[in-house]
Short mmCIF file of C-alpha atoms in Angstrom, two decimals:
data_model
loop_
_atom_site.label_atom_id
_atom_site.label_comp_id
_atom_site.label_asym_id
_atom_site.label_seq_id
_atom_site.Cartn_x
_atom_site.Cartn_y
_atom_site.Cartn_z
CA MET A 1 14.77 120.59 -11.52
CA LYS A 2 14.03 116.80 -12.27
CA LYS A 3 10.87 117.05 -10.17
CA ILE A 4 9.78 120.02 -12.17
CA ILE A 5 10.19 118.22 -15.45
CA ILE A 6 8.42 115.21 -14.20
CA GLY A 7 5.60 117.37 -13.06
CA LEU A 8 5.48 119.26 -16.42
CA THR A 9 5.45 115.85 -18.23
CA ILE A 10 2.38 114.68 -16.22
CA CYS A 11 0.51 117.90 -16.64
CA LEU A 12 1.07 117.70 -20.34
CA SER A 13 -0.03 114.02 -20.56
CA ILE A 14 -3.29 114.99 -18.72
CA LEU A 15 -3.89 117.88 -21.09
CA SER A 16 -3.11 115.73 -24.00
CA TRP A 17 -5.52 113.03 -22.81
CA LYS A 18 -8.33 115.68 -22.30
CA SER A 19 -7.65 117.22 -25.58
CA VAL A 20 -8.02 113.80 -27.42
CA HIS A 21 -11.22 113.04 -25.55
CA ALA A 22 -12.73 116.40 -26.13
CA GLN A 23 -12.41 115.70 -29.74
CA GLY A 24 -14.86 112.79 -29.50
CA ILE A 25 -18.54 112.67 -28.97
CA ASN A 26 -19.84 115.07 -26.30
CA PHE A 27 -21.89 112.89 -24.22
CA GLU A 28 -23.90 115.10 -21.96
CA LYS A 29 -25.37 114.05 -18.39
CA LEU A 30 -28.96 115.04 -18.94
CA THR A 31 -32.28 113.29 -18.26
CA MET A 32 -34.36 112.43 -21.13
CA ASN A 33 -36.54 115.31 -20.77
CA ASP A 34 -33.67 117.76 -20.57
CA ALA A 35 -32.23 116.13 -23.79
CA LEU A 36 -35.41 116.82 -25.70
CA ASN A 37 -35.66 120.30 -24.39
CA LYS A 38 -32.07 120.97 -25.54
CA ALA A 39 -32.60 119.41 -28.82
CA GLY A 40 -35.89 121.31 -29.44
CA ILE A 41 -34.49 124.85 -29.09
CA PRO A 42 -36.19 126.96 -31.80
CA GLY A 43 -33.66 127.92 -34.57
CA ASP A 44 -31.19 125.26 -33.30
CA GLU A 45 -33.13 121.99 -33.53
CA LYS A 46 -30.92 118.81 -33.31
CA LEU A 47 -31.37 115.18 -33.34
CA ILE A 48 -30.88 112.93 -30.38
CA LEU A 49 -28.32 110.11 -30.00
CA ILE A 50 -28.97 107.78 -27.22
CA ASP A 51 -26.30 105.14 -26.24
CA CYS A 52 -28.30 102.25 -24.78
CA PHE A 53 -25.81 100.15 -22.80
CA THR A 54 -25.45 97.81 -19.67
CA SER A 55 -22.80 97.36 -17.25
CA TRP A 56 -22.03 93.86 -18.39
CA CYS A 57 -21.96 94.58 -22.16
CA ILE A 58 -18.09 94.40 -23.14
CA PRO A 59 -18.68 95.86 -26.72
CA CYS A 60 -20.60 98.85 -25.17
CA ALA A 61 -17.39 99.52 -22.93
CA GLU A 62 -15.08 98.96 -25.80
CA MET A 63 -16.87 101.52 -27.88
CA GLU A 64 -16.94 104.08 -25.03
CA ALA A 65 -13.28 103.69 -24.37
CA THR A 66 -11.82 103.35 -27.88
CA GLU A 67 -14.34 104.72 -30.50
CA PHE A 68 -16.42 107.55 -29.01
CA PRO A 69 -13.32 109.74 -28.08
CA LYS A 70 -12.18 109.80 -31.70
CA LYS A 71 -12.20 112.95 -33.72
CA ILE A 72 -14.14 111.62 -36.66
CA ALA A 73 -16.88 110.76 -34.38
CA GLY A 74 -17.03 114.08 -32.61
CA ASP A 75 -16.77 116.02 -35.85
CA TYR A 76 -19.96 114.20 -37.17
CA PHE A 77 -22.23 114.08 -33.95
CA ASN A 78 -21.45 117.17 -31.94
CA PRO A 79 -22.86 119.72 -34.43
CA LYS A 80 -25.86 117.74 -35.19
CA PHE A 81 -26.89 115.71 -32.21
CA VAL A 82 -27.59 115.98 -28.44
CA SER A 83 -25.86 112.86 -27.34
CA VAL A 84 -26.70 111.02 -24.04
CA ARG A 85 -25.91 107.69 -22.48
CA PHE A 86 -28.30 105.45 -20.31
CA ASP A 87 -27.62 102.24 -18.45
CA MET A 88 -30.73 100.24 -19.67
CA GLU A 89 -30.95 98.23 -16.39
CA LYS A 90 -30.71 101.42 -13.98
CA GLY A 91 -32.89 104.44 -13.18
CA GLU A 92 -34.38 106.22 -16.23
CA GLY A 93 -32.75 103.76 -18.55
CA LYS A 94 -35.34 101.08 -17.76
CA GLU A 95 -38.18 103.41 -19.01
CA ILE A 96 -36.32 104.12 -22.20
CA ALA A 97 -35.59 100.48 -22.76
CA LYS A 98 -39.23 99.68 -22.26
CA LYS A 99 -40.62 102.57 -24.29
CA TYR A 100 -38.30 102.03 -27.33
CA ASN A 101 -38.11 98.11 -26.96
CA VAL A 102 -34.43 97.89 -26.63
CA THR A 103 -33.34 94.24 -26.18
CA ALA A 104 -29.75 94.18 -27.78
CA TYR A 105 -26.48 95.86 -26.83
CA PRO A 106 -25.23 98.22 -27.74
CA THR A 107 -28.19 99.95 -29.35
CA PHE A 108 -28.04 103.39 -30.51
CA LEU A 109 -31.25 105.23 -30.92
CA LEU A 110 -31.55 108.07 -33.31
CA LEU A 111 -34.51 110.24 -32.29
CA ASN A 112 -36.08 113.64 -33.54
CA PHE A 113 -36.44 116.34 -31.01
CA GLN A 114 -39.91 115.30 -30.21
CA GLY A 115 -38.53 111.84 -29.04
CA GLN A 116 -39.84 109.87 -31.95
CA GLU A 117 -37.56 107.07 -33.25
CA ILE A 118 -36.14 107.82 -36.68
CA ASN A 119 -33.97 104.60 -36.82
CA ARG A 120 -31.49 102.73 -34.64
CA VAL A 121 -28.04 101.18 -35.12
CA VAL A 122 -27.24 97.96 -33.43
CA GLY A 123 -23.89 96.52 -32.55
CA LYS A 124 -20.17 97.35 -32.23
CA ALA A 125 -18.39 99.38 -34.90
CA SER A 126 -15.19 101.47 -35.36
CA ALA A 127 -15.96 105.12 -35.03
CA GLU A 128 -15.86 105.47 -38.83
CA GLU A 129 -18.16 102.47 -39.40
CA PHE A 130 -20.39 103.92 -36.69
CA VAL A 131 -20.60 107.36 -38.42
CA ASN A 132 -21.31 105.68 -41.69
CA LYS A 133 -24.09 103.39 -40.34
CA VAL A 134 -25.64 106.41 -38.57
CA LYS A 135 -25.67 108.41 -42.00
CA ALA A 136 -27.22 105.32 -43.62
CA ALA A 137 -29.83 105.06 -40.91
CA LEU A 138 -30.89 108.63 -41.28
CA ASP A 139 -31.51 108.10 -44.97
CA PRO A 140 -35.36 107.66 -45.23
CA LYS A 141 -35.17 104.86 -47.70
CA ASN A 142 -33.31 102.76 -44.87
CA SER A 143 -36.03 103.53 -42.41
CA ILE A 144 -38.37 100.49 -41.73
CA PRO A 145 -41.24 102.10 -43.67
CA GLY A 146 -38.73 102.70 -46.59
CA LEU A 147 -37.33 99.20 -46.48
CA LYS A 148 -40.74 97.80 -46.16
CA ALA A 149 -42.00 99.84 -49.40
CA ALA A 150 -39.08 98.62 -51.35
CA TYR A 151 -39.58 94.96 -50.30
CA GLU A 152 -43.44 95.22 -51.17
CA GLU A 153 -42.64 96.79 -54.61
CA LYS A 154 -40.08 94.00 -55.52
CA LYS A 155 -40.11 90.87 -53.24
CA SER A 156 -36.48 89.51 -53.33
CA MET A 157 -33.53 88.52 -50.98
CA ARG A 158 -31.96 91.86 -52.03
CA THR A 159 -34.94 93.86 -50.69
CA GLY A 160 -36.22 91.44 -48.13
CA PHE A 161 -33.25 90.77 -46.09
CA PRO A 162 -32.42 94.37 -45.14
CA TYR A 163 -36.08 94.65 -44.28
CA ALA A 164 -36.08 91.69 -42.09
CA LEU A 165 -32.73 92.83 -40.35
CA ALA A 166 -34.06 96.24 -39.60
CA LEU A 167 -37.23 94.54 -37.89
CA TYR A 168 -35.05 92.44 -35.84
CA GLN A 169 -32.85 95.33 -34.84
CA ALA A 170 -35.86 97.29 -33.71
CA SER A 171 -37.02 94.26 -31.61
CA LYS A 172 -39.95 93.59 -34.11
CA ASP A 173 -40.70 90.06 -35.52
CA PRO A 174 -38.97 89.44 -38.88
CA SER A 175 -40.04 85.84 -39.17
CA PRO A 176 -42.94 86.22 -41.69
CA VAL A 177 -40.51 88.04 -44.06
CA LEU A 178 -37.83 85.52 -43.42
CA GLU A 179 -40.04 82.59 -44.04
CA GLU A 180 -41.41 84.26 -47.21
CA LEU A 181 -37.81 84.62 -48.59
CA PHE A 182 -37.03 81.04 -47.44
CA ASP A 183 -39.85 79.64 -49.61
CA HIS A 184 -39.23 81.88 -52.74
CA SER A 185 -35.47 82.43 -52.80
CA GLN A 186 -32.91 80.46 -54.51
CA ASP A 187 -30.69 77.98 -52.54
CA PHE A 188 -27.50 80.18 -52.76
CA GLU A 189 -29.52 83.01 -51.19
CA ARG A 190 -31.52 81.23 -48.47
CA PHE A 191 -28.45 79.05 -47.51
CA SER A 192 -26.04 82.17 -47.30
CA LYS A 193 -24.50 82.50 -43.89
CA GLU A 194 -25.96 85.85 -43.00
CA TYR A 195 -29.52 84.68 -43.76
CA LEU A 196 -29.12 81.47 -41.84
CA GLU A 197 -27.55 83.28 -38.80
CA LEU A 198 -30.60 85.66 -38.60
CA ALA A 199 -33.20 83.01 -39.48
CA PHE A 200 -31.83 80.45 -36.91
CA GLY A 201 -31.44 83.42 -34.46
CA ILE A 202 -35.01 84.45 -34.54
CA SER A 203 -36.71 81.09 -34.78
CA LYS A 204 -37.68 79.24 -31.66
CA PHE A 205 -36.38 75.73 -31.33
CA GLY A 206 -38.92 73.43 -32.44
CA SER A 207 -41.22 75.90 -34.25
CA PRO A 208 -42.53 75.34 -37.76
CA PHE A 209 -40.09 77.68 -39.17
CA PHE A 210 -37.10 76.10 -37.32
CA ARG A 211 -38.26 72.72 -38.57
CA LYS A 212 -38.61 73.78 -42.06
CA ILE A 213 -35.01 75.02 -42.19
CA MET A 214 -33.69 71.92 -40.32
CA LEU A 215 -35.38 69.71 -43.00
CA GLU A 216 -32.86 71.35 -45.55
CA LYS A 217 -29.77 70.69 -43.17
CA SER A 218 -28.04 68.39 -45.34
CA ASN A 219 -28.14 70.91 -48.26
CA ILE A 220 -27.02 73.60 -45.83
CA ASP A 221 -24.16 71.26 -44.93
CA ALA A 222 -23.18 70.87 -48.41
CA TYR A 223 -22.86 74.71 -48.73
CA TRP A 224 -21.03 75.61 -45.55
CA GLY A 225 -19.87 72.15 -44.18
CA THR A 226 -21.32 70.31 -41.13
CA GLU A 227 -19.12 72.02 -38.64
CA VAL A 228 -20.07 75.61 -39.64
CA THR A 229 -23.74 74.77 -39.83
CA ASN A 230 -23.56 73.03 -36.36
CA ARG A 231 -21.84 76.04 -34.83
CA ILE A 232 -24.60 78.41 -36.35
CA ILE A 233 -27.27 76.20 -34.84
CA PHE A 234 -25.59 75.82 -31.52
CA ASP A 235 -24.85 79.53 -31.08
CA LYS A 236 -28.56 80.12 -31.52
CA ILE A 237 -29.36 78.23 -28.39
CA ARG A 238 -26.21 78.43 -26.44
CA LYS A 239 -27.08 81.52 -24.45
CA ASP A 240 -30.74 80.46 -23.86
CA MET A 241 -29.56 77.27 -22.32
CA TYR A 242 -27.06 78.90 -20.18
CA GLN A 243 -29.87 81.20 -18.71
CA ILE A 244 -32.10 78.21 -18.10
CA ALA A 245 -29.22 76.20 -16.42
CA SER A 246 -28.44 79.32 -14.20
CA GLU A 247 -32.13 79.74 -13.64
CA THR A 248 -31.87 83.39 -14.74
CA GLY A 249 -34.16 83.00 -17.77
CA ALA A 250 -37.03 85.06 -16.37
CA LYS A 251 -34.89 88.07 -15.93
CA TYR A 252 -34.02 88.07 -19.73
CA ASN A 253 -37.56 87.09 -20.68
CA ILE A 254 -36.36 83.61 -21.65
CA PHE A 255 -38.83 80.67 -21.04
CA TYR A 256 -38.85 76.98 -22.06
CA THR A 257 -41.01 74.16 -20.80
CA PRO A 258 -39.09 71.10 -19.82
CA LYS A 259 -40.33 69.42 -23.01
CA GLU A 260 -38.82 72.17 -25.01
CA VAL A 261 -35.43 72.04 -23.22
CA GLU A 262 -35.41 68.23 -23.81
CA GLU A 263 -35.90 68.74 -27.56
CA VAL A 264 -32.98 71.35 -27.46
CA ALA A 265 -30.84 68.86 -25.61
CA TYR A 266 -31.78 66.08 -28.09
CA THR A 267 -31.04 68.33 -31.06
CA ILE A 268 -27.66 69.46 -29.83
CA ALA A 269 -26.72 65.64 -29.26
CA LEU A 270 -27.42 65.01 -32.77
CA LEU A 271 -24.91 67.69 -33.79
CA LYS A 272 -22.23 65.59 -32.37
CA LEU A 273 -20.15 68.51 -30.85
CA PRO A 274 -16.70 67.70 -29.33
CA GLN A 275 -17.46 66.58 -25.91
CA ASP A 276 -14.14 68.14 -24.71
CA LYS A 277 -15.62 71.44 -25.00
CA PRO A 278 -17.56 72.49 -22.00
CA GLU A 279 -20.33 74.36 -23.85
CA SER A 280 -21.51 71.32 -25.73
CA HIS A 281 -22.81 69.98 -22.43
CA MET A 282 -25.13 73.05 -21.77
CA GLY A 283 -28.28 71.49 -23.17
CA ARG A 284 -28.00 68.30 -21.01
CA ILE A 285 -27.04 70.43 -17.87
CA ALA A 286 -30.25 72.70 -18.42
CA LEU A 287 -32.27 69.68 -18.90
CA TYR A 288 -31.37 68.32 -15.47
CA VAL A 289 -31.87 71.76 -14.05
CA VAL A 290 -35.29 72.35 -15.51
CA ASN A 291 -36.41 68.88 -14.51
CA LYS A 292 -35.11 69.57 -10.91
CA ASP A 293 -32.94 66.42 -11.10
CA LEU A 294 -30.14 67.34 -8.87
CA ASP A 295 -28.96 63.74 -8.35
CA GLY A 296 -28.88 63.34 -12.17
CA LEU A 297 -26.90 66.51 -12.64
CA ILE A 298 -24.17 65.68 -9.95
CA ALA A 299 -23.81 62.35 -11.60
CA TYR A 300 -23.56 64.01 -15.12
CA TYR A 301 -20.80 66.47 -13.75
CA LYS A 302 -18.78 63.48 -12.18
CA ARG A 303 -18.90 61.34 -15.39
CA ASN A 304 -18.51 64.15 -18.00
CA ILE A 305 -17.61 67.63 -16.80
CA ALA A 306 -14.89 66.46 -14.32
CA LEU A 307 -12.89 65.19 -17.48
CA ILE A 308 -12.65 68.63 -18.94
CA PRO A 309 -9.49 70.46 -18.61
CA ASN A 310 -9.53 73.05 -15.93
CA THR A 311 -7.81 75.57 -18.29
CA ASP A 312 -11.01 76.00 -20.23
CA VAL A 313 -12.67 79.26 -18.95
CA PHE A 314 -16.07 77.77 -19.78
CA LYS A 315 -15.34 74.78 -17.43
CA GLY A 316 -15.47 77.44 -14.61
CA ILE A 317 -19.02 78.57 -15.89
CA LEU A 318 -20.38 75.15 -15.64
CA ASP A 319 -18.81 74.61 -12.24
CA GLY A 320 -20.51 77.83 -11.18
CA ILE A 321 -23.96 76.32 -12.23
CA LEU A 322 -23.36 73.27 -9.94
CA MET A 323 -22.24 75.49 -6.97
CA ARG A 324 -25.51 77.50 -7.27
CA GLN A 325 -27.55 74.32 -7.11
CA ALA A 326 -25.77 73.33 -3.91
CA ALA A 327 -28.09 75.80 -1.82
CA LYS A 328 -30.95 73.48 -2.57
CA ALA A 329 -29.09 70.33 -1.89
CA ASN A 330 -29.74 67.84 0.88
CA GLU A 331 -26.88 66.62 2.97
CA THR A 332 -26.19 63.61 0.81
CA GLN A 333 -26.46 65.70 -2.40
CA LYS A 334 -23.98 68.35 -0.69
CA THR A 335 -21.41 65.58 0.10
CA ALA A 336 -21.60 64.41 -3.57
CA ILE A 337 -20.99 67.99 -4.62
CA ARG A 338 -18.08 68.36 -2.30
CA GLU A 339 -16.56 65.12 -3.75
CA TYR A 340 -16.83 66.56 -7.24
CA PHE A 341 -14.82 69.80 -6.37
CA SER A 342 -12.43 67.89 -4.35
CA GLY A 343 -11.69 65.76 -7.48
CA VAL A 344 -11.12 69.08 -9.39
CA ALA A 345 -8.97 70.31 -6.69
CA LYS A 346 -6.69 67.29 -6.74
CA THR A 347 -6.35 67.73 -10.52
CA TYR A 348 -5.19 71.21 -9.90
CA GLU A 349 -2.88 70.02 -7.00
CA LYS A 350 -1.08 67.65 -9.50
CA GLU A 351 -0.72 70.28 -12.10
CA PHE A 352 0.72 72.60 -9.57
CA LYS A 353 3.36 70.05 -8.37
CA TYR A 354 4.19 69.25 -11.96
CA TYR A 355 4.93 72.67 -12.94
CA GLN A 356 6.53 73.66 -9.50
CA GLY A 357 8.96 70.71 -9.99
CA MET A 358 9.83 72.00 -13.55
CA ALA A 359 10.54 75.40 -12.12
CA GLU A 360 12.78 74.05 -9.46
CA ARG A 361 14.79 72.10 -12.01
CA MET A 362 15.29 75.18 -13.99
CA GLN A 363 16.92 76.85 -10.77
CA LYS A 364 19.48 74.05 -10.32
CA PRO A 365 22.97 74.71 -11.90
CA VAL A 366 23.53 72.90 -15.21
CA GLY A 367 25.12 69.41 -14.87
CA LYS A 368 23.95 69.00 -11.11
#
């Protein structure tokens, strides 16, 4: 009897899980051509939702697991859309990424049944937020042509920033709009956090627009505080420098000359970020890598990275960069790299012995 009850409980749990997920967005396993054909059935035309994801995109996975299955999402999308998902780095997804210029993840393309892009939504959102964003994106006045018309009719931050953001999300260059806004807006507008994050995010380090913004850094600091401003600037370059240091920049279309990396490293140094934070060293590490100075890189690790606590996750990322360089090292350099990692291991050994001793003392009877 007990086994029967347990079996029924499991069956009910599975049925309940399926019921919940059946309420969400019905993503169909279709090719792009099949999706277009299904959306274009005469008398039953629908729009197409394409979830553009990658295997390494955590927000993509989170939305798939927690937001897409919700009833509010299914109620809105299933009657109106043919919904499909493609990994942008595999199979047909590569062609879709190239055709629609998808470079940020997650991106959700909204197409008509002829495959023409109406608009797109970029970034993670709750199910309710996602539905609202899609509704707004389908409003003609929120399309890129609609936003452009509103901006040209009356140029201001109120009309210009949404237009620039839409251009950016569609992988188009918003820098002319952002620079025009920077030149003609009031300080409280052009020094707003959302404006600065986008402006720094799209401007190349050392470009005329980047330098124009940096000339106002003291004023920006007065609005947000030096620490916040420095974080905005550093976040703009952190990923690029990691790709350069990992020598994977070409895969993500990230290219810097050694001179440009030197300027980045110099600027980061002027920000005076806390040296006990591993990420603050990324510019210097990228500079050693791009200059192919492995001896300098090893010396830098021994002098600076070895002092960073091993408990910091980013420390492991930096150690991985050095480990990849070992494949190019000569015997003397390999010995030096082994010495570095041996020193790290000794630190772990000391920590292990310390905590092991604490645990053993807890096991002893009180008073002995």
